[in-house]
Amino acid sequence: CLEGLRGVQRSRCGLITTPAMFQSTILDEASFDGAIMLTASHLPYNRNGMKFFTEKGGLEASDIKKVLSYASKNPLVQGDEKEAEKFDLISVYAAHLQKKIREGLSAAPEEKPLAGMRIAVDAGNGSGGFFATKVLAPLGADTTGSRYLEPDGMFPNHIPNPENREAMAAIKEAVLENHADLGLIFDTDVDRMSAVLADGTDVSRNALIAMMAAILAPDYPGSTIITDSVTSDGLHDFLENELHLKHLRYMRGYKNVINECIRRNEAGEVSPLAIETSGHGALSENYYLDDGAYLAVKLIIAAAQARAESRTLGDLIADLRYPAEEREIRIKIVGTDDPKAYGREVLAAFEERAKAKGLTIASPSYEGVRIVMDGGWALLRMSLHDPNMPLNIEADAAGGADAIEREVKELLAGFDALDLSGFQS
């Protein structure tokens, strides 16, 4: 798309990850003024879009509107037909990640600090296969059991998405069958990740947030961890009472969470981590970039350190409390021309009805209405993009989710534009 721009040095980076494209504006070996990534992430091959980067990060929606407006009024200048040069960005980026692991383990350039460790990688036929071959293997790790490293945009094995049950089952199987110390799974363009411990325990969603916070806590004591709104009470208690950190539940949407992290740091409040339950995680020490490979680097360093001290990575979150039941119901809004306005009316009434029944409303709430009940909670909010209202429920005991669901259904009575057919109770 840059062909024909006069005086612009153009480079083609080939198959690459989204975070690496941003790093191309930062790393000395690249130092590009801007970068454009073509990706559909884990969506079908015909859903590709573009992500734009400068050294200040990814362009916001307002920036992209300006770019489109400019492009529509200024046709490409013809005359420079020189073919774009190939640039091996993935090797440069892999060397950068290798260096981070060596530094984290105080290893010399010639050492293989991961020797003796077995780490399985599931790339889901996305762009993350390089992590096994270009990062882990050169550092001495045994990557036996890694699977689906070859890119294939048709995703013949499973959707490369850490939130997908089939995908998580695949990496769990790889870990257990090959007696790996750790399993890593990435989404297609490697801006998200999750992990599996040696015993098959998932490190995803709340557990991934807890793990990353536990890794960072010694370096950032008393700091603020910013998450999306659907994180569990068990995670909240772990962050505040076990790690002695502050936990802020913010709006869903990884850019929302990251931008709040940036704002708080700029205001003088130390916040090292912005992370969603989806696996999007950004660290202040890494340019606030949601980079699944960098999260994996932090996990690997912690795993190697634990191994050297005869501990396990799982020890870091041994005291994390998990809910007995959890569910999400997406309540469709039908038969109205303005679903968002209708949703706002529902939320206002939902809150007033809950208060009238003496139920506790969590405050502050940056998104939706969160009701705290004996043995669990429910969060009702508007979807960021679709005409529906997601309802998240967690319960501390078996059968508790049904009771909370019935309570919520009663509070929503009379709203005819809400499709409650997805309720189980």
CSV table of N, CA and C in Angstrom, one decimal, residues 210-366:
chain,number,residue,atom,x,y,z
A,210,ALA,N,-3.3,-12.7,38.1
A,210,ALA,CA,-2.7,-12.9,39.4
A,210,ALA,C,-1.2,-13.3,39.3
A,211,MET,N,-0.9,-14.1,38.3
A,211,MET,CA,0.5,-14.6,38.1
A,211,MET,C,1.4,-13.4,37.7
A,212,MET,N,0.9,-12.6,36.8
A,212,MET,CA,1.7,-11.4,36.4
A,212,MET,C,1.9,-10.4,37.5
A,213,ALA,N,0.8,-10.2,38.3
A,213,ALA,CA,0.9,-9.3,39.4
A,213,ALA,C,1.9,-9.8,40.4
A,214,ALA,N,1.9,-11.1,40.7
A,214,ALA,CA,2.8,-11.7,41.7
A,214,ALA,C,4.2,-11.6,41.2
A,215,ILE,N,4.5,-11.7,39.9
A,215,ILE,CA,5.8,-11.5,39.4
A,215,ILE,C,6.3,-10.1,39.5
A,216,LEU,N,5.4,-9.1,39.3
A,216,LEU,CA,5.8,-7.7,39.4
A,216,LEU,C,5.8,-7.1,40.8
A,217,ALA,N,5.0,-7.7,41.7
A,217,ALA,CA,4.8,-7.1,43.0
A,217,ALA,C,6.2,-6.7,43.7
A,218,PRO,N,7.2,-7.6,43.7
A,218,PRO,CA,8.4,-7.2,44.4
A,218,PRO,C,9.1,-6.0,43.9
A,219,ASP,N,8.9,-5.7,42.6
A,219,ASP,CA,9.6,-4.5,42.0
A,219,ASP,C,8.7,-3.3,42.1
A,220,TYR,N,7.4,-3.5,42.3
A,220,TYR,CA,6.4,-2.4,42.3
A,220,TYR,C,5.5,-2.5,43.6
A,221,PRO,N,6.1,-2.5,44.8
A,221,PRO,CA,5.3,-2.6,46.0
A,221,PRO,C,4.2,-1.6,46.1
A,222,GLY,N,3.0,-2.0,46.5
A,222,GLY,CA,1.9,-1.0,46.7
A,222,GLY,C,1.3,-0.4,45.5
A,223,SER,N,1.7,-0.9,44.3
A,223,SER,CA,1.3,-0.3,43.1
A,223,SER,C,-0.1,-0.7,42.7
A,224,THR,N,-0.6,-0.1,41.6
A,224,THR,CA,-2.0,-0.4,41.2
A,224,THR,C,-2.0,-1.3,40.0
A,225,ILE,N,-2.8,-2.3,40.0
A,225,ILE,CA,-3.0,-3.2,38.9
A,225,ILE,C,-4.4,-2.9,38.3
A,226,ILE,N,-4.4,-2.6,37.0
A,226,ILE,CA,-5.7,-2.2,36.4
A,226,ILE,C,-6.2,-3.3,35.5
A,227,THR,N,-7.4,-3.8,35.7
A,227,THR,CA,-8.0,-4.9,35.0
A,227,THR,C,-9.3,-4.4,34.3
A,228,ASP,N,-9.9,-5.3,33.6
A,228,ASP,CA,-11.3,-5.0,33.1
A,228,ASP,C,-12.3,-5.3,34.2
A,229,SER,N,-13.5,-5.1,33.9
A,229,SER,CA,-14.6,-5.0,34.9
A,229,SER,C,-15.0,-6.4,35.4
A,230,VAL,N,-14.7,-7.5,34.6
A,230,VAL,CA,-15.3,-8.8,35.0
A,230,VAL,C,-14.4,-9.7,35.8
A,231,THR,N,-13.3,-9.1,36.4
A,231,THR,CA,-12.5,-9.9,37.2
A,231,THR,C,-13.1,-10.4,38.5
A,232,SER,N,-12.7,-11.5,39.1
A,232,SER,CA,-13.4,-12.1,40.2
A,232,SER,C,-13.0,-11.5,41.5
A,233,ASP,N,-13.9,-11.8,42.5
A,233,ASP,CA,-13.6,-11.3,43.9
A,233,ASP,C,-12.4,-12.0,44.4
A,234,GLY,N,-12.2,-13.3,44.0
A,234,GLY,CA,-11.0,-14.0,44.5
A,234,GLY,C,-9.7,-13.3,44.0
A,235,LEU,N,-9.7,-12.8,42.8
A,235,LEU,CA,-8.5,-12.1,42.3
A,235,LEU,C,-8.4,-10.8,43.1
A,236,HIS,N,-9.4,-10.1,43.3
A,236,HIS,CA,-9.4,-8.8,44.0
A,236,HIS,C,-8.8,-9.0,45.4
A,237,ASP,N,-9.2,-10.1,46.1
A,237,ASP,CA,-8.7,-10.4,47.4
A,237,ASP,C,-7.2,-10.7,47.4
A,238,PHE,N,-6.8,-11.5,46.4
A,238,PHE,CA,-5.5,-11.9,46.2
A,238,PHE,C,-4.5,-10.7,46.0
A,239,LEU,N,-5.0,-9.8,45.1
A,239,LEU,CA,-4.1,-8.7,44.8
A,239,LEU,C,-4.0,-7.8,46.0
A,240,GLU,N,-5.1,-7.5,46.7
A,240,GLU,CA,-5.0,-6.5,47.8
A,240,GLU,C,-4.5,-7.1,49.1
A,241,ASN,N,-5.0,-8.4,49.4
A,241,ASN,CA,-4.7,-8.9,50.7
A,241,ASN,C,-3.4,-9.8,50.8
A,242,GLU,N,-3.1,-10.5,49.7
A,242,GLU,CA,-1.9,-11.3,49.6
A,242,GLU,C,-0.7,-10.6,49.0
A,243,LEU,N,-0.9,-9.8,48.0
A,243,LEU,CA,0.2,-9.1,47.4
A,243,LEU,C,0.3,-7.7,47.9
A,244,HIS,N,-0.7,-7.2,48.6
A,244,HIS,CA,-0.7,-5.8,49.1
A,244,HIS,C,-0.5,-4.8,48.0
A,245,LEU,N,-1.3,-5.0,46.9
A,245,LEU,CA,-1.3,-4.1,45.8
A,245,LEU,C,-2.7,-3.5,45.8
A,246,LYS,N,-2.9,-2.5,44.9
A,246,LYS,CA,-4.2,-1.9,44.8
A,246,LYS,C,-4.8,-2.5,43.5
A,247,HIS,N,-6.1,-2.7,43.5
A,247,HIS,CA,-6.8,-3.3,42.3
A,247,HIS,C,-7.9,-2.4,41.8
A,248,LEU,N,-7.8,-1.9,40.6
A,248,LEU,CA,-8.8,-1.1,40.0
A,248,LEU,C,-9.5,-1.8,38.8
A,249,ARG,N,-10.8,-2.1,39.0
A,249,ARG,CA,-11.6,-2.6,37.9
A,249,ARG,C,-12.0,-1.5,37.0
A,250,TYR,N,-11.6,-1.5,35.7
A,250,TYR,CA,-12.0,-0.5,34.8
A,250,TYR,C,-12.9,-1.0,33.7
A,251,MET,N,-13.1,-0.3,32.7
A,251,MET,CA,-13.9,-0.7,31.6
A,251,MET,C,-13.3,-1.8,30.7
A,252,ARG,N,-14.1,-2.6,30.1
A,252,ARG,CA,-13.6,-3.6,29.2
A,252,ARG,C,-13.1,-2.9,27.9
A,253,GLY,N,-12.3,-3.6,27.2
A,253,GLY,CA,-11.6,-3.0,26.0
A,253,GLY,C,-10.2,-2.8,26.4
A,254,TYR,N,-9.2,-3.5,25.7
A,254,TYR,CA,-7.9,-3.4,26.1
A,254,TYR,C,-7.3,-2.0,26.0
A,255,LYS,N,-7.7,-1.2,25.0
A,255,LYS,CA,-7.2,0.1,24.9
A,255,LYS,C,-7.7,1.0,26.1
A,256,ASN,N,-8.9,0.7,26.5
A,256,ASN,CA,-9.4,1.5,27.7
A,256,ASN,C,-8.6,1.2,28.9
A,257,VAL,N,-8.3,-0.1,29.2
A,257,VAL,CA,-7.5,-0.5,30.3
A,257,VAL,C,-6.1,0.1,30.3
A,258,ILE,N,-5.5,0.0,29.1
A,258,ILE,CA,-4.1,0.5,28.9
A,258,ILE,C,-4.0,2.0,29.0
A,259,ASN,N,-5.0,2.7,28.4
A,259,ASN,CA,-5.0,4.2,28.5
A,259,ASN,C,-5.2,4.7,30.0
A,260,GLU,N,-6.0,3.9,30.7
A,260,GLU,CA,-6.1,4.3,32.2
A,260,GLU,C,-4.8,4.1,32.9
A,261,CYS,N,-4.1,3.0,32.6
A,261,CYS,CA,-2.8,2.8,33.2
A,261,CYS,C,-1.8,3.9,32.9
A,262,ILE,N,-1.8,4.3,31.6
A,262,ILE,CA,-1.0,5.4,31.2
A,262,ILE,C,-1.3,6.7,32.0
A,263,ARG,N,-2.6,7.0,32.1
A,263,ARG,CA,-3.1,8.2,32.7
A,263,ARG,C,-2.6,8.2,34.2
A,264,ARG,N,-2.8,7.1,34.8
A,264,ARG,CA,-2.4,7.0,36.3
A,264,ARG,C,-1.0,7.2,36.5
A,265,ASN,N,-0.1,6.6,35.7
A,265,ASN,CA,1.3,6.7,35.8
A,265,ASN,C,1.7,8.2,35.6
A,266,GLU,N,1.1,8.8,34.6
A,266,GLU,CA,1.4,10.2,34.3
A,266,GLU,C,1.0,11.1,35.4
A,267,ALA,N,0.0,10.7,36.2
A,267,ALA,CA,-0.4,11.5,37.3
A,267,ALA,C,0.4,11.2,38.6
A,268,GLY,N,1.3,10.3,38.5
A,268,GLY,CA,2.2,10.0,39.6
A,268,GLY,C,1.8,8.7,40.4
A,269,GLU,N,0.8,8.0,40.0
A,269,GLU,CA,0.4,6.8,40.7
A,269,GLU,C,1.1,5.6,39.9
A,270,VAL,N,1.9,4.8,40.6
A,270,VAL,CA,2.6,3.7,40.0
A,270,VAL,C,1.7,2.6,39.6
A,271,SER,N,1.6,2.3,38.3
A,271,SER,CA,0.7,1.2,37.8
A,271,SER,C,1.5,0.4,36.8
A,272,PRO,N,2.1,-0.7,37.2
A,272,PRO,CA,3.0,-1.4,36.2
A,272,PRO,C,2.3,-2.3,35.2
A,273,LEU,N,1.0,-2.6,35.5
A,273,LEU,CA,0.3,-3.6,34.6
A,273,LEU,C,-1.2,-3.2,34.3
A,274,ALA,N,-1.5,-3.3,33.1
A,274,ALA,CA,-2.9,-3.1,32.6
A,274,ALA,C,-3.2,-4.4,31.9
A,275,ILE,N,-4.2,-5.2,32.3
A,275,ILE,CA,-4.5,-6.5,31.7
A,275,ILE,C,-5.9,-6.9,31.8
A,276,GLU,N,-6.4,-7.5,30.7
A,276,GLU,CA,-7.8,-7.9,30.6
A,276,GLU,C,-7.8,-9.4,30.8
A,277,THR,N,-9.0,-9.9,31.2
A,277,THR,CA,-9.2,-11.4,31.3
A,277,THR,C,-9.0,-12.1,29.9
A,278,SER,N,-9.1,-11.3,28.9
A,278,SER,CA,-9.0,-11.9,27.5
A,278,SER,C,-7.5,-12.3,27.2
A,279,GLY,N,-6.6,-11.9,28.0
A,279,GLY,CA,-5.2,-12.2,27.8
A,279,GLY,C,-4.4,-11.0,27.2
A,280,HIS,N,-5.0,-9.9,26.9
A,280,HIS,CA,-4.3,-8.7,26.6
A,280,HIS,C,-3.7,-8.1,27.8
A,281,GLY,N,-2.3,-8.0,27.9
A,281,GLY,CA,-1.6,-7.5,29.0
A,281,GLY,C,-0.5,-6.6,28.6
A,282,ALA,N,-0.5,-5.4,29.2
A,282,ALA,CA,0.5,-4.4,28.9
A,282,ALA,C,1.3,-4.0,30.1
A,283,LEU,N,2.6,-3.9,30.0
A,283,LEU,CA,3.4,-3.5,31.2
A,283,LEU,C,4.0,-2.1,30.9
A,284,SER,N,4.1,-1.3,32.0
A,284,SER,CA,4.6,0.1,31.8
A,284,SER,C,6.1,0.0,31.4
A,285,GLU,N,6.8,-1.1,31.8
A,285,GLU,CA,8.2,-1.3,31.5
A,285,GLU,C,8.4,-1.6,30.0
A,286,ASN,N,7.3,-2.0,29.3
A,286,ASN,CA,7.4,-2.4,27.9
A,286,ASN,C,6.5,-1.5,27.0
A,287,TYR,N,6.6,-0.2,27.3
A,287,TYR,CA,5.9,0.8,26.5
A,287,TYR,C,4.4,0.7,26.5
A,288,TYR,N,3.9,0.1,27.5
A,288,TYR,CA,2.4,-0.1,27.6
A,288,TYR,C,1.9,-0.9,26.4
A,289,LEU,N,2.7,-1.8,25.9
A,289,LEU,CA,2.3,-2.5,24.7
A,289,LEU,C,1.7,-3.9,25.1
A,290,ASP,N,0.5,-4.2,24.6
A,290,ASP,CA,0.0,-5.5,24.8
A,290,ASP,C,0.7,-6.5,24.0
A,291,ASP,N,1.6,-7.2,24.6
A,291,ASP,CA,2.5,-8.1,23.9
A,291,ASP,C,2.5,-9.5,24.6
A,292,GLY,N,1.9,-10.5,23.9
A,292,GLY,CA,1.8,-11.8,24.5
A,292,GLY,C,3.2,-12.4,24.7
A,293,ALA,N,4.1,-12.1,23.7
A,293,ALA,CA,5.4,-12.7,23.8
A,293,ALA,C,6.2,-12.1,25.0
A,294,TYR,N,5.9,-10.8,25.3
A,294,TYR,CA,6.6,-10.3,26.5
A,294,TYR,C,6.1,-10.8,27.8
A,295,LEU,N,4.7,-11.0,27.8
A,295,LEU,CA,4.2,-11.7,29.0
A,295,LEU,C,4.8,-13.1,29.2
A,296,ALA,N,5.0,-13.8,28.1
A,296,ALA,CA,5.6,-15.1,28.1
A,296,ALA,C,7.0,-15.0,28.6
A,297,VAL,N,7.8,-14.0,28.2
A,297,VAL,CA,9.1,-13.8,28.7
A,297,VAL,C,9.1,-13.7,30.2
A,298,LYS,N,8.2,-12.9,30.8
A,298,LYS,CA,8.2,-12.7,32.2
A,298,LYS,C,7.8,-14.0,33.0
A,299,LEU,N,6.9,-14.8,32.4
A,299,LEU,CA,6.6,-16.1,33.0
A,299,LEU,C,7.8,-17.0,32.9
A,300,ILE,N,8.5,-17.0,31.8
A,300,ILE,CA,9.6,-18.0,31.7
A,300,ILE,C,10.7,-17.6,32.7
A,301,ILE,N,11.0,-16.3,32.8
A,301,ILE,CA,12.0,-15.9,33.8
A,301,ILE,C,11.6,-16.4,35.2
A,302,ALA,N,10.3,-16.1,35.6
A,302,ALA,CA,9.8,-16.5,36.9
A,302,ALA,C,9.9,-18.1,37.0
A,303,ALA,N,9.6,-18.8,36.0
A,303,ALA,CA,9.6,-20.3,36.1
A,303,ALA,C,11.0,-20.8,36.2
A,304,ALA,N,12.0,-20.2,35.5
A,304,ALA,CA,13.4,-20.6,35.7
A,304,ALA,C,13.9,-20.3,37.0
A,305,GLN,N,13.6,-19.1,37.6
A,305,GLN,CA,14.0,-18.8,38.9
A,305,GLN,C,13.4,-19.7,40.0
A,306,ALA,N,12.1,-20.0,39.8
A,306,ALA,CA,11.5,-20.9,40.8
A,306,ALA,C,12.1,-22.3,40.7
A,307,ARG,N,12.4,-22.8,39.5
A,307,ARG,CA,13.1,-24.1,39.3
A,307,ARG,C,14.4,-24.1,40.0
A,308,ALA,N,15.2,-23.0,39.9
A,308,ALA,CA,16.5,-23.0,40.5
A,308,ALA,C,16.4,-23.0,42.0
A,309,GLU,N,15.3,-22.6,42.6
A,309,GLU,CA,15.1,-22.6,44.0
A,309,GLU,C,14.2,-23.7,44.5
A,310,SER,N,14.0,-24.7,43.6
A,310,SER,CA,13.2,-25.9,44.0
A,310,SER,C,11.8,-25.6,44.3
A,311,ARG,N,11.3,-24.5,43.6
A,311,ARG,CA,9.9,-24.2,43.7
A,311,ARG,C,9.2,-24.4,42.4
A,312,THR,N,7.9,-24.1,42.3
A,312,THR,CA,7.2,-24.2,41.0
A,312,THR,C,6.6,-22.8,40.7
A,313,LEU,N,6.3,-22.6,39.5
A,313,LEU,CA,5.6,-21.3,39.1
A,313,LEU,C,4.3,-21.2,39.8
A,314,GLY,N,3.6,-22.3,39.9
A,314,GLY,CA,2.3,-22.3,40.5
A,314,GLY,C,2.3,-21.8,42.0
A,315,ASP,N,3.4,-21.9,42.6
A,315,ASP,CA,3.5,-21.4,44.0
A,315,ASP,C,3.2,-20.0,44.1
A,316,LEU,N,3.4,-19.2,43.1
A,316,LEU,CA,3.1,-17.8,43.1
A,316,LEU,C,1.7,-17.4,43.3
A,317,ILE,N,0.8,-18.3,42.9
A,317,ILE,CA,-0.6,-18.0,43.0
A,317,ILE,C,-1.4,-19.2,43.8
A,318,ALA,N,-0.6,-19.8,44.7
A,318,ALA,CA,-1.2,-20.9,45.5
A,318,ALA,C,-2.4,-20.4,46.3
A,319,ASP,N,-2.4,-19.2,46.7
A,319,ASP,CA,-3.4,-18.6,47.6
A,319,ASP,C,-4.6,-18.0,46.8
A,320,LEU,N,-4.6,-18.0,45.5
A,320,LEU,CA,-5.6,-17.4,44.7
A,320,LEU,C,-6.9,-18.3,44.9
A,321,ARG,N,-8.0,-17.6,45.2
A,321,ARG,CA,-9.3,-18.3,45.4
A,321,ARG,C,-10.1,-18.2,44.0
A,322,TYR,N,-10.6,-19.4,43.6
A,322,TYR,CA,-11.3,-19.5,42.4
A,322,TYR,C,-12.8,-19.6,42.7
A,323,PRO,N,-13.7,-19.1,41.8
A,323,PRO,CA,-15.1,-19.3,42.1
A,323,PRO,C,-15.5,-20.7,41.8
A,324,ALA,N,-16.6,-21.1,42.5
A,324,ALA,CA,-17.1,-22.5,42.2
A,324,ALA,C,-17.8,-22.5,40.9
A,325,GLU,N,-18.5,-21.4,40.5
A,325,GLU,CA,-19.3,-21.4,39.3
A,325,GLU,C,-19.1,-20.0,38.7
A,326,GLU,N,-19.1,-19.9,37.4
A,326,GLU,CA,-19.1,-18.7,36.7
A,326,GLU,C,-19.8,-18.8,35.3
A,327,ARG,N,-20.4,-17.8,34.9
A,327,ARG,CA,-21.1,-17.9,33.6
A,327,ARG,C,-21.3,-16.5,33.0
A,328,GLU,N,-21.5,-16.4,31.7
A,328,GLU,CA,-21.8,-15.1,31.1
A,328,GLU,C,-23.0,-15.4,30.2
A,329,ILE,N,-24.0,-14.5,30.3
A,329,ILE,CA,-25.2,-14.5,29.5
A,329,ILE,C,-25.2,-13.2,28.7
A,330,ARG,N,-25.3,-13.3,27.4
A,330,ARG,CA,-25.4,-12.1,26.5
A,330,ARG,C,-26.9,-11.9,26.2
A,331,ILE,N,-27.5,-10.8,26.8
A,331,ILE,CA,-28.9,-10.5,26.7
A,331,ILE,C,-29.1,-9.6,25.5
A,332,LYS,N,-29.8,-10.1,24.5
A,332,LYS,CA,-30.0,-9.3,23.3
A,332,LYS,C,-31.0,-8.2,23.5
A,333,ILE,N,-30.8,-7.1,22.9
A,333,ILE,CA,-31.8,-6.0,22.9
A,333,ILE,C,-32.5,-6.0,21.6
A,334,VAL,N,-33.8,-6.2,21.5
A,334,VAL,CA,-34.5,-6.4,20.3
A,334,VAL,C,-35.6,-5.4,20.2
A,335,GLY,N,-36.0,-5.0,19.0
A,335,GLY,CA,-37.3,-4.2,18.8
A,335,GLY,C,-37.2,-2.8,19.2
A,336,THR,N,-36.0,-2.2,19.2
A,336,THR,CA,-35.8,-0.8,19.5
A,336,THR,C,-34.8,-0.2,18.6
A,337,ASP,N,-35.0,1.0,18.2
A,337,ASP,CA,-34.1,1.7,17.3
A,337,ASP,C,-32.8,2.2,17.9
A,338,ASP,N,-32.8,2.3,19.2
A,338,ASP,CA,-31.6,2.9,19.9
A,338,ASP,C,-31.3,1.9,21.1
A,339,PRO,N,-30.6,0.8,20.8
A,339,PRO,CA,-30.3,-0.1,21.8
A,339,PRO,C,-29.4,0.4,23.0
A,340,LYS,N,-28.6,1.4,22.7
A,340,LYS,CA,-27.7,1.9,23.7
A,340,LYS,C,-28.5,2.8,24.7
A,341,ALA,N,-29.4,3.6,24.2
A,341,ALA,CA,-30.3,4.4,25.1
A,341,ALA,C,-31.2,3.5,25.9
A,342,TYR,N,-31.7,2.4,25.3
A,342,TYR,CA,-32.5,1.5,26.0
A,342,TYR,C,-31.7,0.8,27.1
A,343,GLY,N,-30.5,0.4,26.8
A,343,GLY,CA,-29.6,-0.2,27.7
A,343,GLY,C,-29.3,0.7,28.9
A,344,ARG,N,-29.1,2.0,28.7
A,344,ARG,CA,-28.9,2.9,29.8
A,344,ARG,C,-30.1,2.9,30.7
A,345,GLU,N,-31.3,2.9,30.1
A,345,GLU,CA,-32.5,2.9,30.9
A,345,GLU,C,-32.6,1.6,31.8
A,346,VAL,N,-32.2,0.5,31.2
A,346,VAL,CA,-32.2,-0.8,31.9
A,346,VAL,C,-31.3,-0.7,33.1
A,347,LEU,N,-30.1,-0.2,32.9
A,347,LEU,CA,-29.1,-0.2,33.9
A,347,LEU,C,-29.5,0.7,35.1
A,348,ALA,N,-30.1,1.9,34.8
A,348,ALA,CA,-30.6,2.8,35.8
A,348,ALA,C,-31.6,2.1,36.7
A,349,ALA,N,-32.6,1.5,36.0
A,349,ALA,CA,-33.7,0.8,36.7
A,349,ALA,C,-33.1,-0.4,37.5
A,350,PHE,N,-32.2,-1.1,36.9
A,350,PHE,CA,-31.6,-2.3,37.5
A,350,PHE,C,-30.9,-1.9,38.9
A,351,GLU,N,-30.2,-0.8,38.8
A,351,GLU,CA,-29.5,-0.3,40.0
A,351,GLU,C,-30.5,0.1,41.1
A,352,GLU,N,-31.6,0.9,40.7
A,352,GLU,CA,-32.6,1.4,41.7
A,352,GLU,C,-33.3,0.2,42.3
A,353,ARG,N,-33.7,-0.8,41.5
A,353,ARG,CA,-34.4,-2.0,42.0
A,353,ARG,C,-33.5,-2.8,43.0
A,354,ALA,N,-32.3,-2.9,42.6
A,354,ALA,CA,-31.4,-3.6,43.5
A,354,ALA,C,-31.2,-2.9,44.9
A,355,LYS,N,-31.1,-1.6,44.8
A,355,LYS,CA,-31.0,-0.8,46.1
A,355,LYS,C,-32.2,-0.9,46.9
A,356,ALA,N,-33.4,-0.9,46.2
A,356,ALA,CA,-34.7,-1.0,46.9
A,356,ALA,C,-34.8,-2.4,47.7
A,357,LYS,N,-34.1,-3.4,47.1
A,357,LYS,CA,-34.2,-4.7,47.8
A,357,LYS,C,-33.1,-4.9,48.8
A,358,GLY,N,-32.3,-3.8,49.0
A,358,GLY,CA,-31.2,-3.9,50.0
A,358,GLY,C,-30.0,-4.5,49.6
A,359,LEU,N,-29.8,-4.7,48.3
A,359,LEU,CA,-28.6,-5.4,47.7
A,359,LEU,C,-27.5,-4.3,47.7
A,360,THR,N,-26.2,-4.8,47.8
A,360,THR,CA,-25.1,-3.9,47.8
A,360,THR,C,-24.6,-3.6,46.3
A,361,ILE,N,-24.4,-2.4,46.0
A,361,ILE,CA,-23.9,-2.0,44.7
A,361,ILE,C,-22.4,-1.6,44.8
A,362,ALA,N,-21.6,-2.3,44.0
A,362,ALA,CA,-20.2,-2.0,44.1
A,362,ALA,C,-19.9,-0.6,43.6
A,363,SER,N,-19.0,0.1,44.3
A,363,SER,CA,-18.6,1.5,43.9
A,363,SER,C,-17.2,1.7,44.2
A,364,PRO,N,-16.4,2.4,43.3
A,364,PRO,CA,-17.0,3.0,42.0
A,364,PRO,C,-17.1,1.9,41.0
A,365,SER,N,-18.0,2.2,40.0
A,365,SER,CA,-18.1,1.3,38.9
A,365,SER,C,-17.9,2.1,37.6
A,366,TYR,N,-16.9,1.7,36.8
A,366,TYR,CA,-16.6,2.4,35.6
A,366,TYR,C,-17.4,1.8,34.4
